[in-house]
């Protein structure tokens, strides 16, 4: 089987009546790093919570390496490590105890060697005997990650892993993700930062208003997201775009005062020089111009509209 | 260790750090010892053994303190973890909700067992060292007291989990638990007494009996004080005991039901709860 996580027709309506997920279909490939990208309130945490068994789905089915998360929850959850969005720790336990307990809760035999490796990888080894209540927020987050790795999961969920995190931990996180990828662990992370998806992921799924809008190789998505618009404020309104300019795929504003050109910042040529030359030849003069990049929010809105 | 044992062990460690629980346990021990020494004074001409007296006084102590201790242990065990967010992770582990409830119950039962053993045990030891050795029958009554005290605690643990599972805030659960304690330990008997005074002979004994079965604290009292023999004599309950027709085994059965049913109810509620 190629996909390690298979989600089909998943919907969730909360008791409040709010529909947080709509018919989500998603296949995660074994060993990949998948970023779930979407604005706040899109349903990312809800999706992860259902897979991890914290929230019951309203409809649909989730298989973790072939194990149904409802009927075969022990097998399914045994494969999963979850680092939740919020810090949640038993304040009075020591780092070592809480991480070891977590492993035991997964029914795994004690393995001090493994726990040691995990703690060292997260720069927690020196703190192993500290009580959690004495640790800083960043350190607590490291403990959450250590707990999630204590039982050697096949799939690791990182919910907003770098939100509110210092630079050092962010860098460590990226190193960790890279290291885990080499050992074959599948990683699914959520974020509302395009840069983060770009930096870490192999594939990106965009989610908005409970719908998966698209799933794409990162490189392809970044090409789309890298688009910019150049808008030219004309001296005289145009009735229609002259034939000689058709190959530039321009748009004309309703009042005929603006010409809009969309281009890819990452392409070898943006085509701007050619466009300006052609405009000049066609005798179209402009008094001002400016460029703009669509915000993630706008891209989401566009994507949602395109789908309807 | 199995996941159940890990849940229980973690909970047990946490409870040992709970100052309220320590205070309630300490109170139990101090009162028990005080009763032992007070009871050590000559008991007059009643012919009642000293340990019988101790059992009677400890049972009265149990009725107040054991439910309190049990509710202190249980009221926040679900909602508290939900509020702190630790329940979230626990539910993501391959642990069933039954295991979570059962693990906590075992841990709390362990705490109750420790409290009863330390508290009542030290009282009994004090008594045994300061006078004649009590007979086997007296020890049996003492053992019965210890076991029924833990059972009484178990029923209030279950009630505490019910409160903890029903609400979304710790404070509400605490209020509910306090209400349960007041209702079952204080108000219930007062109301029953008032009814008996007001209507006296109009109320058939069976109805009184049935009403008493609705309160685990009363079942506990009856199981210890109204079973005949020296203990009930010491309690001055011979009159009531003679009227009550329920045998000791039935009382034990009802107490056992009380120990199990609220727990089962809490589990059913917790199974459906979304955190
Ligand atoms: N328990 C709940 N009851 C009702 N609505 C909820 C609940 N949890 C989340 N929501 C709503 O569902 C939507 C998706 O939330 P969430 O999955 O947390 O989004 P994200 O993680 O993408 O920010 C939000 O509008 C949120 O308000
Ligand atoms: Mg979220």
XYZ file of C-alpha atoms and ligand atoms in Angstrom:
611
model
C 0.000 0.000 0.000
C 1.350 3.360 -0.996
C -0.625 5.636 1.276
C -0.017 5.450 4.972
C -3.040 7.582 5.788
C -6.228 7.444 3.828
C -9.086 9.829 4.524
C -12.306 9.531 2.606
C -15.447 11.630 2.596
C -14.729 13.008 6.044
C -17.152 15.565 7.445
C -17.529 17.056 10.870
C -20.390 19.071 12.274
C -19.798 20.174 15.860
C -22.555 19.978 18.450
C -22.983 23.733 17.981
C -24.147 23.014 14.435
C -20.985 24.452 12.912
C -19.638 22.406 10.010
C -15.867 22.366 10.375
C -15.050 19.804 7.663
C -16.804 19.076 4.379
C -16.242 15.843 2.478
C -12.502 15.766 2.892
C -10.580 13.239 0.804
C -6.867 12.972 1.349
C -4.156 10.397 0.785
C -0.822 10.773 2.534
C 2.115 8.902 1.047
C 4.426 6.861 3.181
C 7.511 8.780 4.234
C 6.512 12.171 2.883
C 6.324 15.483 4.664
C 2.900 16.909 4.110
C 1.890 20.431 5.027
C -1.728 21.284 5.609
C -1.864 24.972 4.804
C -4.828 27.133 5.668
C -5.936 30.218 7.542
C -7.094 30.126 11.155
C -10.380 28.345 11.585
C -9.995 26.384 8.344
C -10.388 23.038 10.096
C -6.768 21.871 10.338
C -6.882 21.006 14.010
C -10.273 19.375 13.598
C -8.910 17.134 10.845
C -5.911 16.088 12.938
C -8.095 15.596 16.002
C -10.326 13.180 14.141
C -7.400 11.133 12.862
C -5.954 10.990 16.374
C -9.255 9.965 17.941
C -9.930 13.147 19.920
C -12.989 14.139 17.946
C -15.568 11.849 16.372
C -16.220 12.295 12.684
C -19.787 12.916 11.552
C -19.321 10.951 8.370
C -16.447 9.334 6.522
C -13.651 6.947 7.159
C -9.989 7.149 8.123
C -7.468 4.359 7.700
C -4.042 4.543 9.304
C -1.849 2.050 7.476
C -5.011 0.066 6.790
C -6.332 0.243 10.358
C -9.701 1.906 10.831
C -9.400 4.609 13.488
C -12.707 3.634 15.070
C -12.942 -0.138 14.915
C -9.203 -0.764 15.175
C -8.211 2.261 17.211
C -5.443 0.614 19.193
C -3.471 -0.385 16.128
C -4.174 2.940 14.435
C -3.177 5.114 17.375
C -0.091 3.044 18.140
C 1.398 4.295 14.898
C 0.718 7.953 15.591
C 2.604 10.602 17.522
C 0.802 13.893 18.099
C 2.258 17.246 19.050
C -0.837 19.347 19.728
C -1.186 23.032 19.100
C -1.495 23.853 22.789
C 0.921 22.973 25.543
C -0.475 20.327 27.838
C 1.740 18.759 30.433
C 1.520 17.167 33.836
C 3.132 19.989 35.733
C 4.793 18.051 38.526
C 6.367 15.173 36.646
C 9.978 15.250 35.587
C 10.875 15.313 31.921
C 12.230 11.793 32.069
C 9.166 10.414 33.875
C 6.593 12.018 31.618
C 8.312 10.853 28.440
C 8.804 7.334 29.802
C 5.187 7.158 30.964
C 3.995 8.127 27.526
C 5.933 5.259 26.013
C 4.396 2.921 28.595
C 0.909 4.174 27.774
C 1.522 2.929 24.259
C 2.144 -0.491 25.753
C 5.773 -0.466 24.675
C 8.595 -2.005 26.671
C 10.852 0.500 28.442
C 13.767 1.562 26.264
C 15.958 4.052 28.159
C 18.351 4.158 25.233
C 15.649 5.401 22.880
C 14.325 7.923 25.392
C 17.839 9.203 25.848
C 18.300 9.633 22.105
C 15.027 11.520 21.826
C 15.874 13.818 24.722
C 19.352 14.478 23.375
C 17.980 15.221 19.918
C 15.751 17.876 21.469
C 18.436 19.357 23.742
C 16.466 18.116 26.744
C 18.996 15.717 28.182
C 20.314 18.209 30.750
C 16.753 18.883 31.874
C 15.724 15.263 32.269
C 15.295 15.537 36.039
C 13.587 18.939 36.003
C 9.919 19.190 36.788
C 7.897 20.427 33.842
C 6.472 23.317 35.837
C 9.972 24.816 36.057
C 10.567 24.792 32.291
C 10.102 27.660 29.856
C 7.419 27.527 27.166
C 9.936 26.560 24.501
C 11.301 23.752 26.634
C 7.789 22.493 27.341
C 7.136 22.336 23.635
C 10.264 20.253 23.233
C 8.890 17.927 25.896
C 5.647 17.619 23.932
C 7.666 16.565 20.905
C 9.691 14.120 22.977
C 6.467 12.561 24.251
C 5.190 12.227 20.705
C 8.392 10.449 19.673
C 8.697 8.262 22.773
C 7.014 5.249 21.193
C 8.719 5.434 17.804
C 5.657 6.433 15.756
C 5.343 5.868 12.012
C 3.334 9.044 11.555
C 4.014 12.300 13.341
C 1.449 15.094 13.493
C 2.753 18.586 14.241
C -0.093 21.039 14.741
C 1.213 24.574 14.146
C 4.691 23.490 15.236
C 6.354 26.866 15.007
C 3.571 29.203 16.075
C 4.930 31.356 18.876
C 8.227 29.518 18.944
C 11.684 31.069 19.208
C 14.147 31.019 16.337
C 16.340 28.377 17.894
C 13.501 25.921 18.396
C 12.244 26.602 14.904
C 15.629 25.672 13.490
C 15.831 22.582 15.714
C 12.365 21.621 14.555
C 13.376 21.739 10.944
C 16.489 19.675 11.667
C 14.358 17.200 13.549
C 11.871 16.889 10.723
C 14.707 16.319 8.265
C 16.224 13.689 10.552
C 12.918 11.902 10.990
C 12.282 11.888 7.292
C 15.516 9.979 6.818
C 14.269 7.272 9.173
C 11.104 6.922 7.097
C 8.654 8.633 9.413
C 5.720 10.307 7.695
C 5.193 13.845 8.915
C 2.022 15.869 8.662
C 2.206 19.444 9.825
C -0.277 22.252 9.810
C 0.559 25.881 9.333
C -0.828 29.144 8.163
C 2.565 30.341 6.950
C 3.320 29.753 3.298
C 7.027 30.033 4.082
C 6.823 27.204 6.540
C 5.078 24.911 4.092
C 7.656 25.919 1.536
C 10.599 25.249 3.780
C 9.560 21.903 5.180
C 7.085 20.076 2.986
C 7.222 17.779 -0.017
C 3.556 18.228 -0.708
C 1.049 20.809 0.353
C -2.691 20.590 0.851
C -4.582 23.838 1.011
C -7.611 23.854 3.280
C -10.147 26.619 3.716
C -13.566 26.625 5.356
C -13.400 22.928 5.968
C -12.632 21.985 2.387
C -9.432 20.704 0.871
C -9.092 23.012 -2.069
C -6.080 21.505 -3.674
C -3.255 19.115 -3.025
C -0.129 19.736 -4.945
C 3.586 19.075 -5.045
C 5.168 21.957 -3.219
C 7.113 23.148 -6.232
C 3.985 23.437 -8.336
C 2.078 25.289 -5.633
C 4.893 27.706 -5.015
C 4.825 28.563 -8.691
C 1.171 29.493 -8.363
C 1.655 31.359 -5.146
C 4.640 33.195 -6.587
C 2.428 35.101 -9.034
C 2.365 38.858 -8.949
C 0.197 41.404 -10.648
C 1.306 44.517 -12.412
C -1.411 47.096 -12.834
C -1.044 50.008 -15.205
C -3.057 53.154 -14.694
C -3.777 54.443 -18.196
C -3.907 58.047 -19.335
C -6.975 57.416 -21.475
C -9.514 54.668 -20.999
C -9.431 51.729 -23.400
C -12.512 50.134 -24.842
C -10.919 46.814 -25.414
C -7.495 45.247 -25.406
C -5.801 45.683 -28.814
C -5.162 42.519 -30.787
C -1.432 43.141 -30.790
C -1.383 42.669 -27.008
C -3.520 39.545 -26.839
C -0.654 37.121 -26.220
C 0.108 38.878 -22.921
C -3.234 37.686 -21.478
C -4.045 41.067 -20.024
C -7.174 41.984 -18.116
C -8.950 45.289 -18.521
C -10.749 46.888 -15.594
C -14.448 47.673 -16.027
C -13.856 51.414 -16.414
C -11.113 50.769 -18.942
C -8.585 52.728 -16.895
C -6.433 49.828 -15.719
C -4.590 47.067 -17.504
C -3.630 44.143 -15.326
C -0.800 41.784 -16.102
C -0.129 38.623 -14.090
C 3.355 37.158 -14.054
C 5.491 34.657 -12.231
C 8.268 36.125 -10.126
C 10.208 32.893 -10.268
C 10.076 32.411 -14.013
C 13.230 33.032 -15.955
C 11.530 35.918 -17.735
C 8.647 37.833 -16.293
C 7.713 39.284 -19.682
C 7.472 42.785 -18.301
C 10.047 44.309 -20.624
C 8.325 42.849 -23.688
C 4.925 44.043 -22.430
C 6.101 47.604 -21.900
C 7.695 47.594 -25.358
C 4.501 46.330 -26.972
C 2.396 48.916 -25.116
C 4.641 51.649 -26.372
C 4.329 50.387 -29.932
C 0.537 50.240 -29.636
C 0.591 53.856 -28.457
C -0.894 53.136 -25.062
C 0.428 55.549 -22.440
C 0.126 55.149 -18.733
C 0.562 57.580 -15.910
C 1.330 55.164 -13.082
C 1.986 51.532 -12.344
C 2.273 49.331 -9.316
C 2.753 45.669 -8.506
C 0.998 43.590 -5.922
C 1.231 40.078 -4.659
C -1.879 38.245 -3.625
C -2.032 37.482 0.041
C -2.588 33.925 1.132
C -6.070 34.950 2.138
C -6.842 36.220 -1.369
C -5.412 33.124 -2.938
C -7.646 31.020 -0.744
C -10.638 33.083 -1.707
C -9.777 32.721 -5.382
C -9.271 29.021 -5.054
C -12.579 28.575 -3.285
C -14.346 30.632 -5.938
C -12.699 28.687 -8.746
C -14.044 25.487 -7.335
C -17.646 26.570 -7.190
C 3.208 -2.216 32.814
C -0.078 -2.289 30.973
C -1.649 1.036 29.959
C -4.248 0.555 32.715
C -1.516 0.206 35.308
C 0.292 3.257 33.935
C -2.845 5.385 34.148
C -3.426 4.185 37.718
C 0.175 4.702 38.775
C 0.344 8.216 37.323
C -2.910 9.148 39.021
C -1.716 7.713 42.322
C 1.481 9.772 42.184
C -0.535 12.880 41.434
C -2.902 12.277 44.339
C -0.023 11.925 46.741
C 0.888 15.496 45.837
C -2.638 16.788 46.467
C -2.584 18.758 49.723
C -6.336 18.503 50.262
C -6.174 14.765 49.999
C -3.265 14.677 52.446
C -5.145 16.978 54.809
C -8.304 14.843 54.736
C -6.252 11.709 55.325
C -4.387 13.354 58.189
C -7.667 14.507 59.709
C -8.998 10.964 59.539
C -5.917 9.619 61.305
C -5.913 12.315 63.997
C -9.609 11.879 64.786
C -9.272 8.111 64.770
C -6.379 8.261 67.245
C -8.207 10.755 69.430
C -11.243 8.489 69.505
C -9.028 5.537 70.371
C -7.556 7.337 73.371
C -10.856 8.809 74.523
C -12.443 5.394 74.200
C -9.614 4.094 76.350
C -11.267 5.640 79.397
C -13.345 3.175 81.424
C -16.471 2.381 79.499
C -18.647 2.109 82.548
C -20.904 -0.820 83.221
C -22.336 -1.390 79.791
C -20.132 -4.408 79.250
C -19.323 -3.217 75.797
C -15.778 -3.904 74.645
C -13.468 -1.031 73.923
C -12.959 -1.987 70.324
C -16.716 -2.146 69.844
C -16.921 1.419 71.030
C -14.081 2.347 68.722
C -15.846 0.782 65.754
C -18.986 2.761 66.506
C -17.161 6.050 66.826
C -14.972 5.408 63.798
C -18.028 4.559 61.719
C -19.521 7.945 62.584
C -16.226 9.534 61.615
C -16.131 7.559 58.359
C -19.544 8.776 57.324
C -18.298 12.356 57.301
C -14.699 12.080 56.214
C -14.577 9.172 53.759
C -17.133 10.689 51.340
C -15.286 13.985 51.632
C -11.958 12.380 50.829
C -13.470 10.411 47.950
C -15.081 13.498 46.427
C -11.863 15.492 46.812
C -10.069 12.781 44.877
C -12.622 12.373 42.138
C -14.383 15.647 41.409
C -11.724 17.032 39.094
C -10.262 13.838 37.730
C -12.029 14.156 34.367
C -12.877 17.831 34.015
C -9.574 18.877 35.577
C -7.582 16.993 32.954
C -9.818 18.336 30.221
C -9.221 21.856 31.485
C -5.465 21.420 31.759
C -5.436 19.811 28.332
C -3.761 16.613 29.463
C -6.877 14.579 28.659
C -6.431 15.512 25.029
C -3.146 13.674 24.767
C -4.341 10.761 26.844
C -7.211 10.207 24.422
C -4.807 10.211 21.493
C -3.005 7.235 22.995
C -4.102 3.653 22.402
C -5.913 3.629 25.722
C -9.662 3.068 25.939
C -11.893 5.363 27.907
C -12.832 2.445 30.138
C -9.146 2.035 30.950
C -8.847 5.717 31.813
C -11.808 5.622 34.213
C -10.797 2.272 35.673
C -7.192 3.379 36.111
C -8.212 6.471 38.017
C -10.668 4.469 40.107
C -7.999 1.949 41.059
C -5.607 4.724 42.048
C -8.225 6.487 44.153
C -9.279 3.232 45.742
C -5.627 2.746 46.621
C -5.504 6.145 48.303
C -8.664 5.337 50.280
C -7.167 2.019 51.297
C -4.020 3.740 52.508
C -6.020 6.373 54.401
C -8.244 3.788 56.087
C -5.357 1.480 56.903
C -3.196 4.247 58.306
C -6.015 6.082 60.093
C -8.007 3.221 61.539
C -5.040 0.895 61.817
C -3.130 3.275 64.051
C -6.224 3.706 66.219
C -6.667 -0.040 66.561
C -2.974 -0.509 67.261
C -3.097 2.153 69.972
C -6.004 0.363 71.533
C -4.434 -3.083 71.336
C -1.243 -1.873 72.999
C -2.967 -0.070 75.854
C -5.343 -2.753 77.117
C -6.474 -6.340 76.899
C -6.287 -7.956 73.532
C -9.721 -7.814 71.815
C -11.388 -11.035 70.718
C -11.831 -12.405 67.216
C -15.422 -11.223 66.894
C -14.348 -7.711 67.742
C -11.587 -7.805 65.159
C -14.114 -9.040 62.612
C -16.282 -5.993 63.302
C -13.224 -3.810 62.884
C -12.297 -5.435 59.597
C -15.874 -5.023 58.397
C -15.620 -1.348 59.236
C -12.458 -0.974 57.165
C -13.870 -2.811 54.157
C -17.222 -1.034 54.198
C -15.428 2.301 54.604
C -13.543 1.663 51.385
C -16.788 0.602 49.710
C -18.451 3.789 50.958
C -15.531 5.707 49.509
C -15.904 3.868 46.197
C -19.528 4.935 45.869
C -18.610 8.571 46.412
C -15.711 8.216 43.986
C -18.243 7.137 41.368
C -20.506 10.059 42.236
C -17.508 12.371 41.972
C -16.641 11.044 38.500
C -20.225 11.550 37.450
C -20.006 15.188 38.530
C -16.621 15.511 36.834
C -17.858 14.078 33.547
C -21.084 16.059 33.357
C -19.623 19.559 33.525
C -17.136 21.627 31.560
C -15.548 23.566 34.412
C -13.711 22.414 37.488
C -15.481 24.929 39.699
C -18.867 23.551 38.700
C -17.703 20.033 39.473
C -16.461 21.178 42.872
C -19.831 22.766 43.590
C -21.665 19.632 42.518
C -19.423 17.446 44.664
C -19.991 19.648 47.674
C -23.732 19.475 47.013
C -23.624 15.688 46.847
C -21.759 15.563 50.152
C -24.172 17.899 51.920
C -27.197 16.149 50.509
C -26.206 12.567 51.262
C -24.219 13.038 54.453
C -26.248 15.738 56.213
C -29.541 16.729 54.632
C -30.848 13.279 53.732
C -30.922 12.000 57.316
C -32.330 15.248 58.630
C -35.221 15.084 56.204
C -35.818 11.435 56.997
C -35.740 12.165 60.701
C -38.134 15.058 60.292
C -40.509 12.822 58.374
C -40.325 10.159 61.063
C -41.015 12.695 63.786
C -43.883 14.235 61.868
C -45.616 11.082 60.681
C -44.112 8.554 63.054
C -46.044 5.304 62.930
C -47.816 6.148 59.685
C -44.658 5.338 57.758
C -44.217 1.596 57.317
C -40.742 0.287 58.270
C -40.288 -1.060 54.754
C -40.556 2.458 53.370
C -37.973 3.727 55.833
C -35.756 0.840 54.900
C -36.153 1.538 51.208
C -35.416 5.205 51.730
C -32.242 4.362 53.618
C -31.056 2.178 50.736
C -31.102 5.262 48.508
C -28.210 6.747 50.413
C -24.859 4.943 50.482
C -23.941 6.694 53.724
C -26.999 5.183 55.422
C -26.350 1.766 53.952
C -22.859 2.011 55.377
C -24.204 3.056 58.775
C -26.655 0.174 58.864
C -24.045 -2.310 57.713
C -21.832 -1.377 60.634
C -24.205 -0.441 63.402
C -27.361 -2.403 62.977
C -26.095 -5.897 62.394
C -26.744 -7.117 65.885
C -24.275 -8.067 68.553
C -22.186 -5.802 70.689
C -21.614 -3.115 68.145
C -25.247 -2.257 67.656
C -25.764 -2.404 71.371
C -23.027 0.139 71.799
C -24.628 2.287 69.196
C -27.904 2.230 71.002
C -29.496 1.119 67.786
C -30.911 -2.137 69.003
C -34.390 -0.744 68.598
C -34.002 0.213 64.972
C -31.893 -2.829 64.238
C -34.651 -5.085 65.457
C -37.168 -3.412 63.196
C -34.979 -3.544 60.145
C -35.366 -6.888 58.530
C -32.568 -6.633 56.001
C -29.854 -9.180 56.716
C -26.205 -8.130 56.741
C -25.579 -9.859 53.430
C -28.264 -7.741 51.742
C -26.736 -4.590 53.166
C -23.359 -5.671 51.852
C -24.915 -6.284 48.471
C -26.549 -2.864 48.356
C -23.294 -1.205 49.395
C -21.455 -3.111 46.672
C -24.025 -1.916 44.131
C -23.513 1.618 45.360
C -19.773 1.184 44.899
C -20.179 0.062 41.289
C -23.218 1.752 39.729
C -22.087 5.419 39.888
C -18.741 4.350 38.440
C -20.458 2.547 35.585
C -22.637 5.602 34.990
C -19.609 7.855 34.862
C -17.952 5.558 32.355
C -21.038 5.597 30.097
C -21.122 9.391 30.218
C -17.404 9.724 29.597
C -17.620 7.423 26.593
C -19.892 9.890 24.857
C -18.140 13.047 25.916
C -16.139 15.081 23.417
C -13.223 16.968 24.858
N -15.582 22.047 19.883
C -15.996 22.895 18.939
N -17.288 23.259 18.861
C -17.727 24.098 17.889
N -16.929 24.641 16.950
C -15.632 24.322 16.969
C -15.086 23.430 17.957
N -13.765 23.299 17.721
C -13.499 24.067 16.646
N -14.607 24.682 16.188
C -14.706 25.562 15.022
O -14.330 24.836 13.886
C -13.574 25.654 12.996
C -12.262 24.976 12.677
O -11.448 24.976 13.831
P -9.989 24.369 13.818
O -10.058 22.994 13.275
O -9.430 24.541 15.168
O -9.259 25.325 12.770
P -7.692 25.560 12.512
O -6.933 24.565 13.301
O -7.536 25.397 11.047
O -7.406 26.956 12.953
C -13.400 26.990 13.692
O -14.339 27.884 13.137
C -13.729 26.713 15.120
O -14.314 27.830 15.721
Mg -5.531 24.795 14.735
